Short mmCIF file of C-alpha atoms in Angstrom, two decimals:
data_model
loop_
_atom_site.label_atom_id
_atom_site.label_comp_id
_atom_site.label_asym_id
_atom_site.label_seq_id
_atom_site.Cartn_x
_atom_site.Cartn_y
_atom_site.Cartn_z
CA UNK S 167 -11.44 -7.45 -33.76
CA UNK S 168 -11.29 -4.19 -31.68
CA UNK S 169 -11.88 -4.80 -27.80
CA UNK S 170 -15.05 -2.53 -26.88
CA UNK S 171 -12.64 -0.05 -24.70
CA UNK S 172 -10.69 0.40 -27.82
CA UNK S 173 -13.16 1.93 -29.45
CA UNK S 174 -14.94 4.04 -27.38
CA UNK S 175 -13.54 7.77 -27.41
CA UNK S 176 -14.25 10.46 -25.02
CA UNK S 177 -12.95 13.39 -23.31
CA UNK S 178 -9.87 12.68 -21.60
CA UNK S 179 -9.09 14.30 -18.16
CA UNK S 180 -5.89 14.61 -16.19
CA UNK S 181 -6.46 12.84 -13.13
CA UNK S 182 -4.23 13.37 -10.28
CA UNK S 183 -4.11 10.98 -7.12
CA UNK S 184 -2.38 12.65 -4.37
CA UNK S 185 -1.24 10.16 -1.46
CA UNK S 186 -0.18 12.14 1.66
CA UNK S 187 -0.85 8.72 4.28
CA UNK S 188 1.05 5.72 5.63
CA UNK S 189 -0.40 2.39 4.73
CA UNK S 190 -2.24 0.66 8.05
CA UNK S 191 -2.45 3.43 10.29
CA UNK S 192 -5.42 4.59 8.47
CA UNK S 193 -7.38 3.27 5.89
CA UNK S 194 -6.90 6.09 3.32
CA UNK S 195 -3.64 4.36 1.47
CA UNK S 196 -6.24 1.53 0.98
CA UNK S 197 -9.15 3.33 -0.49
CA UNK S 198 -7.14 5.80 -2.63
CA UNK S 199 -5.69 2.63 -4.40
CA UNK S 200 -9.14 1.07 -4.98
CA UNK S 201 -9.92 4.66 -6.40
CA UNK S 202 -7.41 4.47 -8.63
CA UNK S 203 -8.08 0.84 -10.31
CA UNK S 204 -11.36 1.83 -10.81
CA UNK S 205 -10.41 4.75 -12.68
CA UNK S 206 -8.47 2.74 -15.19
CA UNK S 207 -11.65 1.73 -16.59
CA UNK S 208 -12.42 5.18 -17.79
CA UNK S 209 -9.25 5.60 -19.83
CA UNK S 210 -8.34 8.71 -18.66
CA UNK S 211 -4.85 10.45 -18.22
CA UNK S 212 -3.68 9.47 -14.80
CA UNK S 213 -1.08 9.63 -12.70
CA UNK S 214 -0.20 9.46 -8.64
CA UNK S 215 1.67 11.58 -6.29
CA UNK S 216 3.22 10.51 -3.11
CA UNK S 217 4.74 12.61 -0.83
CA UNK S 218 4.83 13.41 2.94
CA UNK S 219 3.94 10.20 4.87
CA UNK S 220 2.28 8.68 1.63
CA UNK S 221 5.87 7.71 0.20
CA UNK S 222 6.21 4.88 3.05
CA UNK S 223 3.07 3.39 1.01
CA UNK S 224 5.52 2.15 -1.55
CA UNK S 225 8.26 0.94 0.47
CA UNK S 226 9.79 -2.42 -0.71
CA UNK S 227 9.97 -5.16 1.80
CA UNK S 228 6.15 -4.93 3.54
CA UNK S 229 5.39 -7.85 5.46
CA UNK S 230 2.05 -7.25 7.35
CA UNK S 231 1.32 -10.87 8.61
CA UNK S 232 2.32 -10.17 11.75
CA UNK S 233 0.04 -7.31 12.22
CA UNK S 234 -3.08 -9.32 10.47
CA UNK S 235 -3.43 -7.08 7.89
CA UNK S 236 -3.22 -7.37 4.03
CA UNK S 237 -0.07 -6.65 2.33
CA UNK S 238 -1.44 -4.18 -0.49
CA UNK S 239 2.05 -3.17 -1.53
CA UNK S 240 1.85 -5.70 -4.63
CA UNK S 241 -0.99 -4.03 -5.94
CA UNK S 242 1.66 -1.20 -7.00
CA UNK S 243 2.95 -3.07 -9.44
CA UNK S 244 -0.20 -4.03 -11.03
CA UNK S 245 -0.61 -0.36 -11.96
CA UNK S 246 1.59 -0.76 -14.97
CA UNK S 247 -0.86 -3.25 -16.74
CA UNK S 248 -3.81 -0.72 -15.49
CA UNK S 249 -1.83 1.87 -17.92
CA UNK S 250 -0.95 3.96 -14.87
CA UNK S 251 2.51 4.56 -15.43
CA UNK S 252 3.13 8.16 -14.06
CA UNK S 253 4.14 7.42 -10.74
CA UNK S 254 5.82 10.81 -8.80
CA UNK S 255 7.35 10.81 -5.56
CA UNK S 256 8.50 14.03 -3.97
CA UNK S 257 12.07 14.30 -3.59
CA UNK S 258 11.35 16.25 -0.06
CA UNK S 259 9.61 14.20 1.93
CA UNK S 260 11.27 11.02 0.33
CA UNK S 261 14.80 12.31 1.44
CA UNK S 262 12.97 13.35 5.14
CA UNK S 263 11.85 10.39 5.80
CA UNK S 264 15.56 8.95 4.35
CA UNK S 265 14.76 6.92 1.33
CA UNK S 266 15.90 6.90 -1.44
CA UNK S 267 14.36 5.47 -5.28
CA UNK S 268 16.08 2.27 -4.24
CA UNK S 269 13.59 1.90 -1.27
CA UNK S 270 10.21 1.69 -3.81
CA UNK S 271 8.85 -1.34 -4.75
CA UNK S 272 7.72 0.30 -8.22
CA UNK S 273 9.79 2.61 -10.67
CA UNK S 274 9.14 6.64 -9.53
CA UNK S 275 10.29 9.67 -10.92
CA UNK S 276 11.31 11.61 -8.56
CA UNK S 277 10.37 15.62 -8.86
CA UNK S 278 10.85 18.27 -5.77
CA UNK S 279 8.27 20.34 -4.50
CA UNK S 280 7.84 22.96 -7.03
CA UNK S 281 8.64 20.77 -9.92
CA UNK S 282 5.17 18.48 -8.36
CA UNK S 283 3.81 21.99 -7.70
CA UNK S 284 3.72 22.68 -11.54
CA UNK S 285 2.65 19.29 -12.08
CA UNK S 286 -0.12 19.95 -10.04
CA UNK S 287 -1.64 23.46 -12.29
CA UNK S 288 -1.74 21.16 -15.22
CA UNK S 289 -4.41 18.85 -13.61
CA UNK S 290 -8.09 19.12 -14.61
CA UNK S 291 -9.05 16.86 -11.30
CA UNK S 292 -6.66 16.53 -8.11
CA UNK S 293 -8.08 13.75 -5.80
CA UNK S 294 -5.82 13.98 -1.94
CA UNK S 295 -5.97 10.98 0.27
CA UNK T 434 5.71 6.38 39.75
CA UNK T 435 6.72 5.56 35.97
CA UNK T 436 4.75 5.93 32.89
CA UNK T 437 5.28 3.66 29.74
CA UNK T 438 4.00 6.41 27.07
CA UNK T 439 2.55 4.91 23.59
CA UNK T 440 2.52 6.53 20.26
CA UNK T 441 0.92 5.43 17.75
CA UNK T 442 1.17 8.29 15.09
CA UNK T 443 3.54 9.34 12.52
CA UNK T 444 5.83 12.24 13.81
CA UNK T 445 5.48 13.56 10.54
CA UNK T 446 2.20 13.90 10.78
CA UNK T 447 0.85 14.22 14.01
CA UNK T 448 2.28 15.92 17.30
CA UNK T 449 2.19 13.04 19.52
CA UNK T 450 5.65 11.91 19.75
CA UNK T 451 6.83 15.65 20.91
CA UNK T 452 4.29 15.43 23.40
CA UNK T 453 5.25 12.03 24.67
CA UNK T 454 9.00 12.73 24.55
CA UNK T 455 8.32 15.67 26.76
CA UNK T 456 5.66 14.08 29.49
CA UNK T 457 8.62 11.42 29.67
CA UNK T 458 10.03 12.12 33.54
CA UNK T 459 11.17 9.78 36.20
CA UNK T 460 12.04 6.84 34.82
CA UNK T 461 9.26 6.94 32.04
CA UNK T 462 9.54 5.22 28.61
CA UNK T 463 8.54 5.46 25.21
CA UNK T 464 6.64 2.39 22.85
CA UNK T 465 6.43 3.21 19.44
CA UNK T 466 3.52 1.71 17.51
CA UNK T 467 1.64 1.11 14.47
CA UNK T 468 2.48 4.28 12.33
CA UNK T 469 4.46 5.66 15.46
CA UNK T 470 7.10 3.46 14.14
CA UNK T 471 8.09 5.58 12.18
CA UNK T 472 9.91 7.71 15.04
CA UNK T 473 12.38 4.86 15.68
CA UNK T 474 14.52 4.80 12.41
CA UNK T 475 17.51 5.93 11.73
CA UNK T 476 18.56 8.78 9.00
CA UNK T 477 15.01 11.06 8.98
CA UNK T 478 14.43 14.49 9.62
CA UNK T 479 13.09 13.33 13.36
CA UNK T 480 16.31 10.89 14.81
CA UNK T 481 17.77 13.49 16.42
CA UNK T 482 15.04 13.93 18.44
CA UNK T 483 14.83 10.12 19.80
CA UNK T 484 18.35 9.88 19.84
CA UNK T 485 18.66 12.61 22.15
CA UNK T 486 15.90 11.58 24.32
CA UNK T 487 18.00 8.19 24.67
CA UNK T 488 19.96 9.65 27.44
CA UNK T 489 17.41 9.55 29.82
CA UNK T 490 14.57 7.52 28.48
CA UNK T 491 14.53 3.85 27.54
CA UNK T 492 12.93 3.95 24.19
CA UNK T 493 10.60 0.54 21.96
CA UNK T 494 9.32 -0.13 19.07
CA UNK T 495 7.16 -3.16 18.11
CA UNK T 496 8.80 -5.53 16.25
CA UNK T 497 5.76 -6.00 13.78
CA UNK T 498 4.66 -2.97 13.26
CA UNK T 499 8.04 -1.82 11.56
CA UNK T 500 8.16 -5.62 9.68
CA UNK T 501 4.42 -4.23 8.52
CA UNK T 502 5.67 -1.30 7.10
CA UNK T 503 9.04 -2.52 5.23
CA UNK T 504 11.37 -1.86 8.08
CA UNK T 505 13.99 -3.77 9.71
CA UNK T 506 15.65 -4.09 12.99
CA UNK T 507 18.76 -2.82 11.38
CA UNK T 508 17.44 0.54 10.27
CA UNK T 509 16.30 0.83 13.70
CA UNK T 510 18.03 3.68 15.88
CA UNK T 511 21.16 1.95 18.22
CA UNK T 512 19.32 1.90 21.95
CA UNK T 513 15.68 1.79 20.83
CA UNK T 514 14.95 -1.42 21.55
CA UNK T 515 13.01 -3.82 19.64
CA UNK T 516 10.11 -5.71 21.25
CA UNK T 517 7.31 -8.52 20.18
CA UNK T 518 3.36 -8.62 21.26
CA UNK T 519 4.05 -10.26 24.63
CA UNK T 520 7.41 -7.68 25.17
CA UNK T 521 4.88 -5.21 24.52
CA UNK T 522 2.34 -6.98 27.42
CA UNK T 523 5.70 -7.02 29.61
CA UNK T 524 6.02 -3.36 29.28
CA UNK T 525 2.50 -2.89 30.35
CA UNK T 526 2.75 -4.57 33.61
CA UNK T 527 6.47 -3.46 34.25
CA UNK T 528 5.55 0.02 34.26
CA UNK T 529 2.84 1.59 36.77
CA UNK T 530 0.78 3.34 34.17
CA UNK T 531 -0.11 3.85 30.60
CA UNK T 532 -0.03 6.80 28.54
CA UNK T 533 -1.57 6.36 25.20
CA UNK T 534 -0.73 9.46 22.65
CA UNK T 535 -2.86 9.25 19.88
CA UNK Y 292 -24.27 -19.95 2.48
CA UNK Y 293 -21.94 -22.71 1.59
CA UNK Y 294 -20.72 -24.86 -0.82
CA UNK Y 295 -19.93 -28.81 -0.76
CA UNK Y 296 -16.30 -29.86 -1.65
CA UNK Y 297 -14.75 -32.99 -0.84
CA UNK Y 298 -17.14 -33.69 2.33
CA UNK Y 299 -16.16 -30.14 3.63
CA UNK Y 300 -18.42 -27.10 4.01
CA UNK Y 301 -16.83 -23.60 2.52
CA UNK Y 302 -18.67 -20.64 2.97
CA UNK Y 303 -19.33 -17.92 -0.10
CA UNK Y 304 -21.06 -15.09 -0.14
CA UNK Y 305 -24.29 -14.17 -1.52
CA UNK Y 306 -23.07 -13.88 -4.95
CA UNK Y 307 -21.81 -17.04 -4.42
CA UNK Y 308 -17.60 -15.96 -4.31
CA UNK Y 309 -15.33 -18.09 -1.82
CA UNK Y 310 -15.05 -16.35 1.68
CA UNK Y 311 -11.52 -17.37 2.14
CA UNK Y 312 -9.25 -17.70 -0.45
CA UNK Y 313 -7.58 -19.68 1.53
CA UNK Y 314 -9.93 -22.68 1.38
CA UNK Y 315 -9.66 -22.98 -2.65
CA UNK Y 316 -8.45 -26.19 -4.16
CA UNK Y 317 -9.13 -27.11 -7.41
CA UNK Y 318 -12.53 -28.82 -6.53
CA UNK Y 319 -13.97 -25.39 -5.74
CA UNK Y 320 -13.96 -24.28 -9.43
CA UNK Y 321 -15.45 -27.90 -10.31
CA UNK Y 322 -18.10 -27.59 -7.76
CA UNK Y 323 -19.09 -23.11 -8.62
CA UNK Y 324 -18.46 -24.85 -12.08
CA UNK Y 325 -21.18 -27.06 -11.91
CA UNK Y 326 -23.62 -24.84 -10.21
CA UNK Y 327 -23.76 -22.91 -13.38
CA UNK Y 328 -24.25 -25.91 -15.49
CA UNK Y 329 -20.73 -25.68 -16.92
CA UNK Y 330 -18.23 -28.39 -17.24
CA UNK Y 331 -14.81 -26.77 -16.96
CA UNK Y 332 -11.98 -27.99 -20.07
CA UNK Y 333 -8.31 -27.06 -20.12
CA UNK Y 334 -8.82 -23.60 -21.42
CA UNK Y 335 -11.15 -22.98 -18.70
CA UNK Y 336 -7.84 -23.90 -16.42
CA UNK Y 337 -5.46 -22.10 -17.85
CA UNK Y 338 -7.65 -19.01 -17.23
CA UNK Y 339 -8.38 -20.01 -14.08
CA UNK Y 340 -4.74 -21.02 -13.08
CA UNK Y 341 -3.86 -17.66 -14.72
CA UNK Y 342 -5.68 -15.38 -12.08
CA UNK Y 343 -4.43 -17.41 -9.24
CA UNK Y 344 -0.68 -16.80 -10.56
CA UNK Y 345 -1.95 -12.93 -10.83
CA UNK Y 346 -3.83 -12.48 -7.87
CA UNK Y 347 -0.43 -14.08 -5.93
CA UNK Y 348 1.63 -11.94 -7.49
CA UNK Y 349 -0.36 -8.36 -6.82
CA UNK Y 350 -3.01 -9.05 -4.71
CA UNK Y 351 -5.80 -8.27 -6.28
CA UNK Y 352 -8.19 -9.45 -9.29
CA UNK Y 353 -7.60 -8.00 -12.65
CA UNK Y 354 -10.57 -6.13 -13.87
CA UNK Y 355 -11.51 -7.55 -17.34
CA UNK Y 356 -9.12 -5.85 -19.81
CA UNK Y 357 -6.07 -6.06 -18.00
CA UNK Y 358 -7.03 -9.72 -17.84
CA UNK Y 359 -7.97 -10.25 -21.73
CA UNK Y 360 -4.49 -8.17 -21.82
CA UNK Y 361 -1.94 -10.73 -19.74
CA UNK Y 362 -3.61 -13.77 -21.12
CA UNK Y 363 -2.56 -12.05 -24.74
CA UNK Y 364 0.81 -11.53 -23.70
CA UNK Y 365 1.04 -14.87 -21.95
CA UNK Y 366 -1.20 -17.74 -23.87
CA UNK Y 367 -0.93 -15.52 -27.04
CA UNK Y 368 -3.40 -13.41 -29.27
CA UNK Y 369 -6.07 -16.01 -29.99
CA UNK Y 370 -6.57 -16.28 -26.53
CA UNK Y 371 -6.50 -12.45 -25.42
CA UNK Y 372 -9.49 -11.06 -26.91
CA UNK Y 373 -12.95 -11.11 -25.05
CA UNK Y 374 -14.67 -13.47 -27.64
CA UNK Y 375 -12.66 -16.06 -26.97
CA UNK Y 376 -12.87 -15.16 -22.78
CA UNK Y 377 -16.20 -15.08 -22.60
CA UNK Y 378 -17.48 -17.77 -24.99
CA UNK Y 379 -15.24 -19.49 -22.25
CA UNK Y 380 -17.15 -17.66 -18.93
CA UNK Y 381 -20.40 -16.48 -20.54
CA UNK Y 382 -21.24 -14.71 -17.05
CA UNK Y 383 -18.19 -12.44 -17.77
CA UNK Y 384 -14.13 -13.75 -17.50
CA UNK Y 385 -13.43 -11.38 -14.91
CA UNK Y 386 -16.43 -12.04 -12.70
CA UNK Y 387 -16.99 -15.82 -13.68
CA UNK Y 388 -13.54 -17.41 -13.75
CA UNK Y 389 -12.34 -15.19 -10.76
CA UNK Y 390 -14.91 -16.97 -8.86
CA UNK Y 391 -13.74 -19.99 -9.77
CA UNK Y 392 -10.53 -19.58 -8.81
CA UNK Y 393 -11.48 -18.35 -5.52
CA UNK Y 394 -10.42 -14.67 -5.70
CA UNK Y 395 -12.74 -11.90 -4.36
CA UNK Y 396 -14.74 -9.90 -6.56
CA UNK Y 397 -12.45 -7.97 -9.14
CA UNK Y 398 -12.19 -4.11 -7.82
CA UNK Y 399 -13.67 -1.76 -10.42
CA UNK Y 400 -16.38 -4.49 -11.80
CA UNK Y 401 -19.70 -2.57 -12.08
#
């Protein structure tokens, strides 16, 4: 038997989730991420971006009890079995900010500015947090 | 009279380190925190600019903050000098006055 | 609001999910169980252990198909379709067995 979000078709949009903020400081690394779950449920073509401070969002080792805050970094991983596999950091601010791939607690591809810059044309909807 | 100056922005992002590093006279000194942290590692586009201010400022960071966001004492900058909550409360009353650089 | 467990007093909210996640052991589920006139079996555990494993390892509660999904892959295709999840939680696997197991409500359940 066919699950019900197998068989519904409609138009599919390329979403683009642009995260530009550290996790913490603000609350935007947060809400982008809730964004994004929720849009899995509309089966569209997505995929996220992070670049300037937004790469520190995915840096491996987080450990936020001593601040009292939740540790949302694990929810990164989730985003594979969400079907949000295009993950993109940009090789400028990544190397600015020296990290490397290594440092991400997910797999990224890494692309520099004007490969994301293409990237970005090709998007019907661009989303910036 | 010396000033303990806070910043608690990324110097990525936000000016507030630059203007911290240059109120920083007579004795003054620097604690990075929450996403200011980000100012006290080693190996970014920004170092130079801490490590130079070194020679004549004492420079923190809370200890925390950094554990927070996935970084360790180790890829801290040598001479910036990693403090707790109460070394941060020790700061406070150590020094005359607070700056806070948002 | 509260709920009875074991002589103690938890607090849920007004759709009756566990305030702190903290506070869950397994009598929660029997208790939230119970409320809804449902007497929980093994398969209703290994759902329910399922999402406590998941929500450890990421944080969060799985909406419903990436649930029905990782109990496929892990319990096997008999068990990773939506019949069989919700002739298990009629309210809704997602929303009814996260409950149980004392997560917060799953993000992206409308």
């Amino acid at each position: 038997m066919a699950e019900p979000w197998e068989e519904e078709e409609g138009p599919v949009k390329k979403f683009m989730f642009v995260n530009r903020k550290a996790p913490y400081g603000t609350i935007y690394a947060l809400e982008s991420l809730e964004v994004v779950l929720i849009s899995a449920a509309f089966d569209q073509d997505v995929s996220l971006v992070f670049m300037d401070d937004g790469v520190y969002q995915i840096k491996k080792g987080q450990d936020s009890k001593g601040i009292g805050m939740k540790n949302f970094s694990p929810t990164y991983r989730a985003l594979e079995g969400y079907d949000i596999e295009k993950l993109f950091v940009e090789k400028e601010s990544m190397e600015s900010r020296g990290l490397t791939a290594e440092d991400m607690i997910v797999p990224v591809e890494i692309l520099s500015k004007d490969e994301l810059t293409s990237l970005m044309e090709e998007q019907d909807v661009i989303l910036t947090f | 009279m010396a000033m303990l100056h806070t910043v608690n922005k990324s110097p990525f992002e936000k000016r507030s380190l630059d203007g911290a590093l240059s109120h920083a006279v007579n004795g003054a000194a620097i604690l990075m925190i929450e996403d200011g942290i980000y100012g006290a590692l080693k190996g970014t586009a920004i170092s130079g600019k801490i490590e130079k201010s070194l020679a004549t400022l004492k420079v923190y960071v809370l200890g925390p903050d950094l554990k927070a966001r996935g970084m360790t004492e180790d890829q801290v900058i040598d001479g910036v000098t990693v403090v707790d909550y109460a070394g941060f409360v020790d700061l406070v009353t150590e020094y005359d006055k607070v700056q806070a650089w948002l | 609001m509260g709920i009875e467990v074991n002589g103690k007093t938890l607090e849920v909210d007004e759709e009756g999910y566990l305030a702190d996640l903290n506070q869950w052991e397994p009598g929660v589920a029997d208790i939230m169980a119970k409320l809804d006139d449902t007497t929980l079996t093994d398969a209703h555990w290994e759902v329910i252990n399922f999402l406590r494993e998941y929500y450890e390892e990421y944080q969060i509660a799985p909406a419903v198909r990436v649930l029905t999904k990782a109990i496929g892959k892990k319990l096997g295709a008999d068990k990773g379709n939506s019949k069989y999840l919700y002739e298990l939680f009629p309210y809704g696997p997602a929303k009814q067995a996260c409950k149980y197991a004392g997560l917060p409500k799953p993000t992206g359940c409308v």
